[in-house]
Coordinates of C-alpha atoms and ligand atoms in Angstrom, one line a residue:
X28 CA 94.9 112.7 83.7
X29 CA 92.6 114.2 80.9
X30 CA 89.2 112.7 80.6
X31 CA 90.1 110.4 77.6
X32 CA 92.1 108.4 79.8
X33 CA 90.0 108.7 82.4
X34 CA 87.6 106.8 80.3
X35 CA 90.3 104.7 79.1
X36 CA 91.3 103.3 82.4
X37 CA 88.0 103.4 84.0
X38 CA 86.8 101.0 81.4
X39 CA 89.6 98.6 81.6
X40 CA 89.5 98.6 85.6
X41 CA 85.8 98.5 86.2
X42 CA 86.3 95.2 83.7
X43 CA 89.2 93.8 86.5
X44 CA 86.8 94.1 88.8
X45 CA 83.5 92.4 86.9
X46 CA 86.4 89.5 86.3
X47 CA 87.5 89.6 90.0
X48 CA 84.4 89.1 91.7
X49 CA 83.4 86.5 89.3
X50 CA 86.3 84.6 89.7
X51 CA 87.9 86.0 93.3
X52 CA 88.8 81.9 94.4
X53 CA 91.2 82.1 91.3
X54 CA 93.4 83.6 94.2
X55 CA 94.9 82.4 97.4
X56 CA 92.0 83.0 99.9
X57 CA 94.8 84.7 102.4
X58 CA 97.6 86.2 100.6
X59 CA 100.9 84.0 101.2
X60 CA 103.1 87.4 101.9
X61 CA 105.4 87.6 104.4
X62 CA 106.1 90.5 106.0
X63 CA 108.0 93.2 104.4
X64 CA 107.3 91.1 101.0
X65 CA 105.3 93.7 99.6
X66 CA 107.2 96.7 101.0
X67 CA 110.2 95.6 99.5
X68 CA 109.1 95.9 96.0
X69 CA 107.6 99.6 96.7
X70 CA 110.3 102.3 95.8
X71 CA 111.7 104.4 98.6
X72 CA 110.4 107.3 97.6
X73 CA 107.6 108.9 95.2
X74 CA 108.3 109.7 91.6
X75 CA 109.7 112.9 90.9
X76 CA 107.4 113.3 87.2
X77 CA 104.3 111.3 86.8
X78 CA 104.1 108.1 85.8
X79 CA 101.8 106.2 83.1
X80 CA 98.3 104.7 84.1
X81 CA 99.6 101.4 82.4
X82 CA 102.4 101.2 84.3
X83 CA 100.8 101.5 87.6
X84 CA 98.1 99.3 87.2
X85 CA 100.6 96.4 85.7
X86 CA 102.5 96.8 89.0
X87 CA 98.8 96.8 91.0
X88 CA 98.2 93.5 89.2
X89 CA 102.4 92.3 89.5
X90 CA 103.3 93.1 92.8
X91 CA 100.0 94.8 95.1
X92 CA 97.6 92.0 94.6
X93 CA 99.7 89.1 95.8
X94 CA 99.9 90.8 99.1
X95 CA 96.0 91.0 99.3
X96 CA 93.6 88.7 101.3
X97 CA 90.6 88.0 99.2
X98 CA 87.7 89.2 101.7
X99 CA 85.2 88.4 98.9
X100 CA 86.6 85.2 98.1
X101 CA 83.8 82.6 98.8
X102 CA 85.6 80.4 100.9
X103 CA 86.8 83.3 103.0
X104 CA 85.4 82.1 106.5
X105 CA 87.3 83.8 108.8
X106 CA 86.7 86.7 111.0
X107 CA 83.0 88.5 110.4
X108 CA 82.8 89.0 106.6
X109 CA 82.7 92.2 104.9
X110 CA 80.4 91.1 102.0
X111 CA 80.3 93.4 98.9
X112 CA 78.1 94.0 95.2
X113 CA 77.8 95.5 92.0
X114 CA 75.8 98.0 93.4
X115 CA 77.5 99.6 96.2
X116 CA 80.6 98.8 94.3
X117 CA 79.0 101.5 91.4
X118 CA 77.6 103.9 94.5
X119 CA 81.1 104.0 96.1
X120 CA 82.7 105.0 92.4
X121 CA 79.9 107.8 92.3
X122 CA 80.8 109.0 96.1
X123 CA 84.4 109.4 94.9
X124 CA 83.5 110.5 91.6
X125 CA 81.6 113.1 93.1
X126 CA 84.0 113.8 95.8
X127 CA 81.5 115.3 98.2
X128 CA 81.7 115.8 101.9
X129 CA 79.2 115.6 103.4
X130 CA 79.5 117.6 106.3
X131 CA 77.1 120.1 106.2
X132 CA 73.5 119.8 104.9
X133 CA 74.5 122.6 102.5
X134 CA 77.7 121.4 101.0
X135 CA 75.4 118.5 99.4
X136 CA 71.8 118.4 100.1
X137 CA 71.4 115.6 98.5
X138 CA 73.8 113.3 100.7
X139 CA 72.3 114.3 104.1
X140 CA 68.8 113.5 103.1
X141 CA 69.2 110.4 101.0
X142 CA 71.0 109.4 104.0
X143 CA 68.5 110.2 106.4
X144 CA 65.7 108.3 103.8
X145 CA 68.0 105.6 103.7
X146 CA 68.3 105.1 107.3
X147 CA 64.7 105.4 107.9
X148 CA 64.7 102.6 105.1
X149 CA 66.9 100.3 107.0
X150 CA 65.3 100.8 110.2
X151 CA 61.8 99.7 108.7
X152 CA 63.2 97.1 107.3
X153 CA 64.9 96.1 111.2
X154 CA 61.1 96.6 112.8
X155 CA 62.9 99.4 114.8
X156 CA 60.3 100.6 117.2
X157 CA 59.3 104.6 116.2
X158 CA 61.4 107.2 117.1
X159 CA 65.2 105.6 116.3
X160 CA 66.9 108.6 114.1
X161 CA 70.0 107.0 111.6
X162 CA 73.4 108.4 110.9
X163 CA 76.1 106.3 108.7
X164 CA 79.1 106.0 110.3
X165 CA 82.7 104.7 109.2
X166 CA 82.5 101.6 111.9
X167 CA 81.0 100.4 114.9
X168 CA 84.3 100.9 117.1
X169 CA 83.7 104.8 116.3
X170 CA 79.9 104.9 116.9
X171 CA 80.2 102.7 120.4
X172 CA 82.8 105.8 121.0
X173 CA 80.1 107.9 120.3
X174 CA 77.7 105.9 122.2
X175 CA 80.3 106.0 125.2
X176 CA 80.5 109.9 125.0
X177 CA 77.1 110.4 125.1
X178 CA 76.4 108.1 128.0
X179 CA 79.3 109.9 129.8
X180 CA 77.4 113.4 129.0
X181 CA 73.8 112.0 130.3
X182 CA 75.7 111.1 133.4
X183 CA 77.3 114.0 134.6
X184 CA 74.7 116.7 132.8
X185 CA 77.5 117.8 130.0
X186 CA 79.6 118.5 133.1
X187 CA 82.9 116.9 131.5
X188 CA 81.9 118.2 128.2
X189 CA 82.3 121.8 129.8
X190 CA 85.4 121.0 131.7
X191 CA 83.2 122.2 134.9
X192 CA 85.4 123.0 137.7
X193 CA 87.3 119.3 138.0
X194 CA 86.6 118.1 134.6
X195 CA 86.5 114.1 134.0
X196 CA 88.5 113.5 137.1
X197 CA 85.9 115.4 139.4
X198 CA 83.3 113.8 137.8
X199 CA 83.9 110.7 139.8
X200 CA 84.6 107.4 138.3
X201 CA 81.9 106.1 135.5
X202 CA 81.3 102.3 135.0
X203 CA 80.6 100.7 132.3
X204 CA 78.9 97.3 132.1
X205 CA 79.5 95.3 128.8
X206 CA 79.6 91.0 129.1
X207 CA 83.5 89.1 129.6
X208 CA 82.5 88.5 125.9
X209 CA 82.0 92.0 124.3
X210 CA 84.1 93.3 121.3
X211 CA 87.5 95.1 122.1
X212 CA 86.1 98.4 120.6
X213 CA 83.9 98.7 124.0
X214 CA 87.7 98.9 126.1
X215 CA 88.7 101.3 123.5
X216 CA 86.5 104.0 123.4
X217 CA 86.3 103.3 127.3
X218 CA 89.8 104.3 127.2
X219 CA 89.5 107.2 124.3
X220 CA 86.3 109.1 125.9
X221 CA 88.4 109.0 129.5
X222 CA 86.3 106.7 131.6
X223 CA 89.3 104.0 131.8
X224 CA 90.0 100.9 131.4
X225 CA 89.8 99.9 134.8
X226 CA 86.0 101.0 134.8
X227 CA 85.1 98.5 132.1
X228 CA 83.4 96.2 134.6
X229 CA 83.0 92.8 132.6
X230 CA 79.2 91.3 133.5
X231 CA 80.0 87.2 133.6
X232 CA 78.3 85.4 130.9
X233 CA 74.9 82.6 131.0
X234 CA 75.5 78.7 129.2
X235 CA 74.7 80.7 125.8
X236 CA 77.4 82.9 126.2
X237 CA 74.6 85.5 126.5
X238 CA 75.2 88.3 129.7
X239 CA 74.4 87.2 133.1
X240 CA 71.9 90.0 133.9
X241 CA 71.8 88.8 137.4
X242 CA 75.3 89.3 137.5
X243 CA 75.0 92.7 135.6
X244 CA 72.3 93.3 138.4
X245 CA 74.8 92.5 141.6
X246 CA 77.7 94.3 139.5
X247 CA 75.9 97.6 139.4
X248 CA 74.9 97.1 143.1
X249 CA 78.2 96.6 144.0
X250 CA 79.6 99.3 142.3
X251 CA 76.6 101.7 144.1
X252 CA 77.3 100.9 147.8
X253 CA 81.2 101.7 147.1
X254 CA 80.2 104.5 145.4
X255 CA 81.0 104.4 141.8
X256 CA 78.6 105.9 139.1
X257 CA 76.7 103.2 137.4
X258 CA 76.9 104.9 133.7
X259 CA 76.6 102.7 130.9
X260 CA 75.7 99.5 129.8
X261 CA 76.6 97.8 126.4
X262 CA 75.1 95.3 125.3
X263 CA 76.3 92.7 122.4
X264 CA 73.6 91.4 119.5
X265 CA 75.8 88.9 118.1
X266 CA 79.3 88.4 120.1
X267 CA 82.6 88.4 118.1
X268 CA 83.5 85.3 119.5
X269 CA 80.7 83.2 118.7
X270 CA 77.5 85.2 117.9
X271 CA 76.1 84.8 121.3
X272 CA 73.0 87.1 121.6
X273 CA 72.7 89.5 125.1
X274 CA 68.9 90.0 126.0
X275 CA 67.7 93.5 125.7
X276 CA 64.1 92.6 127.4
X277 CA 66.1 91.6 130.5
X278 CA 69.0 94.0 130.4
X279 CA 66.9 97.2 129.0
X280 CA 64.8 97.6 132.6
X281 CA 68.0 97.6 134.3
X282 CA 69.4 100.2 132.4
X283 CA 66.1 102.0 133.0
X284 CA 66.0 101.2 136.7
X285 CA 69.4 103.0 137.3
X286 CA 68.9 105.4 134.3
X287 CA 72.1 104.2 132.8
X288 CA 72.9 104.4 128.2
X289 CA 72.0 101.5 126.4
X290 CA 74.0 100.6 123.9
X291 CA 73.4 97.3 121.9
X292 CA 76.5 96.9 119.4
X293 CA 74.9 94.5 117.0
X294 CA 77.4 94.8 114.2
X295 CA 77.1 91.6 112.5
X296 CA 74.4 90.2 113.7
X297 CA 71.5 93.1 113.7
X298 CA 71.5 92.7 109.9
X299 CA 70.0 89.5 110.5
X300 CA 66.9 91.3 111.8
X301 CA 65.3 91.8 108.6
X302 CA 64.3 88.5 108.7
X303 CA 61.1 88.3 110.5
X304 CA 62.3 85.1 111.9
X305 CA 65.1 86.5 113.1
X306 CA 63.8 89.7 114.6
X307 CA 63.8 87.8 118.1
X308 CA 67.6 89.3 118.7
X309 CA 66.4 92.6 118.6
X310 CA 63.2 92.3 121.3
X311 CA 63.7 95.2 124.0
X312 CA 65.5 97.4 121.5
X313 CA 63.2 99.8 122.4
X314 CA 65.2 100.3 126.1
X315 CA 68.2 100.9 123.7
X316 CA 69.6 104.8 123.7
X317 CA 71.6 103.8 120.4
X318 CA 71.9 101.0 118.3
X319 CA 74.9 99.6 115.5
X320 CA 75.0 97.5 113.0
X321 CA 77.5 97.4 110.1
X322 CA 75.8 96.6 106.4
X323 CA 79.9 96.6 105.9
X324 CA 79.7 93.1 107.3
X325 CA 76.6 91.5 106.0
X326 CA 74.6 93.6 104.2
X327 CA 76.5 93.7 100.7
X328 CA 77.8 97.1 101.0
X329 CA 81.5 97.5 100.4
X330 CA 83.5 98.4 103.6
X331 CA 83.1 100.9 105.3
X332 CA 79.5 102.0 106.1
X333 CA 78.5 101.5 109.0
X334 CA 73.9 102.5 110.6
X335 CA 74.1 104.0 114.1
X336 CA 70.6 104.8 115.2
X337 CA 69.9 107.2 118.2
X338 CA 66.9 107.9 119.9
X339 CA 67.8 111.3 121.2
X340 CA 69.5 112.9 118.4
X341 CA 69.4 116.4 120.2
X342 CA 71.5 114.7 122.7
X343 CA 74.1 113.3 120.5
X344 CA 74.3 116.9 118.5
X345 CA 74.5 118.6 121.9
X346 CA 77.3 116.2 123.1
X347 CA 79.2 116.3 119.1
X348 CA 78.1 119.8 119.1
X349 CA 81.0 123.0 117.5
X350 CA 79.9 125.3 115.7
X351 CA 82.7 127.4 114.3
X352 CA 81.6 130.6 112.5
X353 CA 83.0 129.4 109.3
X354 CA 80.4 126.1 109.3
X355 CA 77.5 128.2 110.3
X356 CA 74.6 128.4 107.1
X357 CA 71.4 130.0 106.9
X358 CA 70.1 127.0 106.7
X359 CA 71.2 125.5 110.2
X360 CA 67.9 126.1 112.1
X361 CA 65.9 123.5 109.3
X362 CA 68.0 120.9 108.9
X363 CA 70.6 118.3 109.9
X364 CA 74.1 118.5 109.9
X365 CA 75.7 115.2 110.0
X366 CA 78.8 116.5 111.5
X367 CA 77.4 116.9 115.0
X368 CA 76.0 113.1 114.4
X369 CA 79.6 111.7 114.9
X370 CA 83.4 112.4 115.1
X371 CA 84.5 113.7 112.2
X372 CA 83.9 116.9 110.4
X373 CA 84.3 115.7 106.9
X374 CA 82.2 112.7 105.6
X375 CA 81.7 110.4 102.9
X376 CA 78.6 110.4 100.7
X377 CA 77.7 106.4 101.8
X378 CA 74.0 106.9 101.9
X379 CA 74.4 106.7 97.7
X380 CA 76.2 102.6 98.6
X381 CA 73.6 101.8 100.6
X382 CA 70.5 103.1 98.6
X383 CA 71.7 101.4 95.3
X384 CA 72.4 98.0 97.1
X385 CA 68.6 98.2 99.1
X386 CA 66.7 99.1 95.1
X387 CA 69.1 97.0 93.6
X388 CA 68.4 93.7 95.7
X389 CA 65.6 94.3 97.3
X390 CA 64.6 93.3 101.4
X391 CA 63.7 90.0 99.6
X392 CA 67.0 89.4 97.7
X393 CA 69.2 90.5 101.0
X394 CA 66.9 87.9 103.4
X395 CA 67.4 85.5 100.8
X396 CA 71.2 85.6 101.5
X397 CA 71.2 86.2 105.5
X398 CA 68.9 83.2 105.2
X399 CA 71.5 81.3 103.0
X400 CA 74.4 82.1 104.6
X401 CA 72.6 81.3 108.5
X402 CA 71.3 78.1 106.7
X403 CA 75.5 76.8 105.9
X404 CA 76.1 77.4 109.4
X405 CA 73.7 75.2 110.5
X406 CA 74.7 72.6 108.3
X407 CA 78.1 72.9 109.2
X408 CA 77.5 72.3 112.8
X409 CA 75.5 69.3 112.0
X410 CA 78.3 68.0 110.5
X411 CA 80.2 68.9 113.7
X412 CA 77.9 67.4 115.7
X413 CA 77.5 64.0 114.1
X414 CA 81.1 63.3 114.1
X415 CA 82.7 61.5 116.7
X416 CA 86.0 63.0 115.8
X417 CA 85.0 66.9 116.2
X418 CA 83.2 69.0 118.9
X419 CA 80.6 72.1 118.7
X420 CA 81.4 74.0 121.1
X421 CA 79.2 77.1 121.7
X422 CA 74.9 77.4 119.6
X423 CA 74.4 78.6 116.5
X424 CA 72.0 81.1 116.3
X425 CA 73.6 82.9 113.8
X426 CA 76.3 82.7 110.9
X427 CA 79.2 81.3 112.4
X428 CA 80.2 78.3 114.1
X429 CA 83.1 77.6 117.0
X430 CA 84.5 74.0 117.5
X431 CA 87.0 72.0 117.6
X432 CA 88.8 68.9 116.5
X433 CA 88.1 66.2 119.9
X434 CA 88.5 62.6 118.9
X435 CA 88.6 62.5 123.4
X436 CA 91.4 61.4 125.4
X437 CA 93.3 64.3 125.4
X438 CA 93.8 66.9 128.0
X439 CA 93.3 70.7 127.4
X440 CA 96.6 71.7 126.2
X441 CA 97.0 68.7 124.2
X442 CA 94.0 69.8 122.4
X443 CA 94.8 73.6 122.0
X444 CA 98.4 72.6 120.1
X445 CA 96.6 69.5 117.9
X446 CA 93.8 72.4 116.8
X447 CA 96.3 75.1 116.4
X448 CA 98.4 72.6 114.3
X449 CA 94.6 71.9 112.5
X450 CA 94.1 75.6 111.8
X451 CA 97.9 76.5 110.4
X452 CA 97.5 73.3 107.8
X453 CA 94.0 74.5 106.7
X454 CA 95.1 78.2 106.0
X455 CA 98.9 76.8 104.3
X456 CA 97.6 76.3 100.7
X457 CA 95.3 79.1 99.9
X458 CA 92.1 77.4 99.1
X459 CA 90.5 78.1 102.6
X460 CA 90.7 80.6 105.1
X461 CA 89.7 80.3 109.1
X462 CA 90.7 81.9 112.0
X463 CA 90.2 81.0 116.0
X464 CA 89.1 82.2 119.1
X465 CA 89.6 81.6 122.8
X466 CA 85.7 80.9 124.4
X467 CA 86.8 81.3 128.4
X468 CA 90.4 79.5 128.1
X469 CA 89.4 77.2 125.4
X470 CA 90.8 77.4 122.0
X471 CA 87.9 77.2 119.2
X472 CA 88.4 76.9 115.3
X473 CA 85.7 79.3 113.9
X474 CA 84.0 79.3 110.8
X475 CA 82.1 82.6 109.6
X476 CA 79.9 82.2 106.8
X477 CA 78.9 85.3 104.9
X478 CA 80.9 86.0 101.3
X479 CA 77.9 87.4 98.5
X480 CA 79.5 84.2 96.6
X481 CA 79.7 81.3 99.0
X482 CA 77.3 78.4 98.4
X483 CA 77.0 74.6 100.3
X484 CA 80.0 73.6 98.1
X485 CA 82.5 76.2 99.7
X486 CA 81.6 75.5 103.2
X487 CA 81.1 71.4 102.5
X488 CA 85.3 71.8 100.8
X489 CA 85.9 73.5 104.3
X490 CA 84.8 70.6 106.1
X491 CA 86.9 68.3 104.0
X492 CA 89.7 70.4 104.2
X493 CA 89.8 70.6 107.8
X494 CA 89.1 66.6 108.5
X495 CA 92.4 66.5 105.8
X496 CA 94.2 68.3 108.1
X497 CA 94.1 66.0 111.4
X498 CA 96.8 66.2 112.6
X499 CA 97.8 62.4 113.6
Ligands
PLP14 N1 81.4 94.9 117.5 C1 81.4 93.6 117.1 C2 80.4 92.7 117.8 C3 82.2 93.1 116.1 O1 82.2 91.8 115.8 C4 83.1 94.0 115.5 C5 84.0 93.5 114.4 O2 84.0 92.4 114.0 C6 83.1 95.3 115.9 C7 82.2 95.7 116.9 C8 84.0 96.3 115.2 O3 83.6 96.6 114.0 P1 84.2 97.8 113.2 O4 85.4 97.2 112.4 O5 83.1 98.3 112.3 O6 84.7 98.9 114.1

């Protein structure tokens, strides 16, 4: 492609996209495709000459985009959003426009230290107590993994790093402590960085859904007298289920007592923190080895970037740590080199995403719509509540709400097929998308709030949608 229709195209695509996000609810919230729709229209195999830019983009528009779910549509409510803007729409072009990676401090000085300024941005604006170092990361399955590995490494004194004479088998087994309700990307890396599945011990949970940390307490206890290694604890900001917030006052001496990693995966909800009313969910961060939070979810910057603080960041480089002749630069003894921060070698330049969206708003702009969006949440569950004909069924504290449809007289698994039945009539016709959950073994409708472009009158058609879809 020459430049002229570089220019050509670039034009006429960065105008689809001004149009989209304007007017994203012009499409079915969740794309009707079935599978193998989509597949079907896609040759078997790729050209043999090139084909024209006008071609491809009519058969983007024709046959790609009916098979996409509008994440930035504003009546998109389910799962935890992944809210995008102008901004780090026009950052991400520049990152692949430059086509940097940023893996070294010398192959683009400029991408390791506005991503260090960034993150030292973001954690001001979180109140992070002195002495948390940033890193962006792809997501916050991959930098609880990281979390995970390091933990391991603090436990056995790099032993399994080394492969000492047993390697991870000899180092005995390492438990991890993470509440019933934790997000599946603690089992994961548990299972990735070799401690196992079995050693994911899961801590019982309090009336808010919160960990038990008198349960955590008699866990680790437990585990000690039989002689398992008390290694880890993770702790959730924000559950996936229903935005239930762990307490790192109570749960960050216990981690000290036993000197055990503390890992608080706060990837919705620690964006919340730079409200000062908010700030609350993050008390006892300071007990906290390492910290997430995605702005990829709530913060208005386009999938994927996700802030991984650290308070030792000699110990993560020592646990990330190669050092292959061919990545050594004169420069290594003065600087950092994100790719002993994380997993991979290559990275994306995400810091330029980030910075654009925190000028271009401003903390006041971003409160404004954590505020907003916490605010419709709240208003939903009153509506919730004041019915007779619907239940809440877990707090609020956040952005998303869990109930269910309970005009009373029915039993449990009555209830669980009538909501079900609730939830595939709300998501038939396009115009509102939900998904559910399972709090202990009951069956919740949940509505996330978060989309740049949802207002009341999105989330007040939700309600109506849903009291349409009754089944009687
Ligand atoms: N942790 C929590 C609490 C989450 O809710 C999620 C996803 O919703 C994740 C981790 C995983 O996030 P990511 O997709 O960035 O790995």
């Amino acid at each position: 492609m020459n430049s002229e229709d570089f220019r050509r195209h670039g034009y006429e695509v960065i105008d689809w996209i001004a149009d989209y996000l304007d007017h994203s609810d012009r499409y079915p919230v969740m794309s009707p495709s079935k599978p193998g729709d989509i597949k079907a229209l896609i040759p078997d195999s790729a050209p043999e000459d090139g084909e024209p830019m006008d071609t491809i983009l009519e058969d983007f528009r024709r046959d790609i985009l009916p098979g996409v779910t509008h994440w930035n549509h504003p009546r998109f409510f389910a799962y935890f959003p992944a809210n995008n803007s102008g901004p780090s729409i026009l950052g991400e072009m520049l990152s692949a426009g430059l086509g940097v990676n940023a893996m070294l401090w010398q192959t683009s000085p400029a991408a390791t230290e506005l991503e260090e300024k960034v993150m030292d941005w973001l954690g001001e604006l979180l109140d992070l107590p002195p002495g948390f170092h940033g890193v962006i990361q792809d997501t916050a399955s991959t930098t609880t993994l990281c979390a995970l590995v390091c933990a391991r490494e603090k436990t056995t004194a790099f032993a399994i790093n080394a492969a000492g004479p047993a390697g991870l088998a000899g180092a005995g087994p390492l438990r991890i402590y993470t509440s019933r309700e934790a997000h599946s990307s603690v089992l994961k890396g548990a299972k990735i960085a070799g401690f196992g599945a079995e050693n994911v011990v899961s801590v019982d949970i309090d009336e808010n859904r919160a960990m038990d940390v008198a349960d955590l307490e008699t866990r680790i206890t437990a585990d000690l007298r039989d002689g398992l290694i008390p290694c880890c604890i993770v702790a959730t900001v924000g559950t996936t289920g229903c935005t239930a917030i762990d307490s790192l006052s109570a749960i960050g001496p216990v981690a000290k007592k036993h000197n055990m990693w503390l890992h608080v995966d706060a990837a919705l909800a620690g964006n919340a923190a730079i409200l000062p009313e908010m700030r609350w969910i993050l008390d006892g961060v300071e007990y906290a080895d390492s910290l997430v939070l995605n702005p990829h979810k709530w913060l208005l910057t386009n999938f994927d970037c996700s802030a991984y603080f650290v308070k030792d960041p000699v110990h993560l480089q020592r646990t990330m740590a190669i050092n292959p002749e061919y990545l050594k630069t004169k420069q290594d003894h003065q600087v950092n080199n994100f790719r002993d921060w994380g997993i991979p070698l290559g990275r994306r330049f995400r810091a330029l995403k980030l910075w654009f969206v925190l000028r271009n708003y401003g903390a006041v702009q971003l409160r404004e719509m954590i505020n907003r969006h916490i605010g419709l949440a709240k208003e939903f569950a009153g509506w919730v509540d004041e019915s007779d004909q619907w239940e809440l069924l877990a707090p609020v504290p956040m952005n998303t709400v869990c109930f269910r449809w309970n005009p009373g007289g029915l039993d449990e698994m009555e209830l669980e097929v009538r909501n079900k039945a609730i939830l595939e009539r709300v998501n038939t016709d396009g115009t509102i998308y939900l998904t559910h959950t399972k709090l202990k073994e009951t069956y919740a409708l949940r509505v996330a709030i978060g989309q740049t472009a949802t207002q009341q009158k999105h989330v007040a058609e939700a309600w109506d949608k849903l009291n349409s879809c009754i089944v009687g």
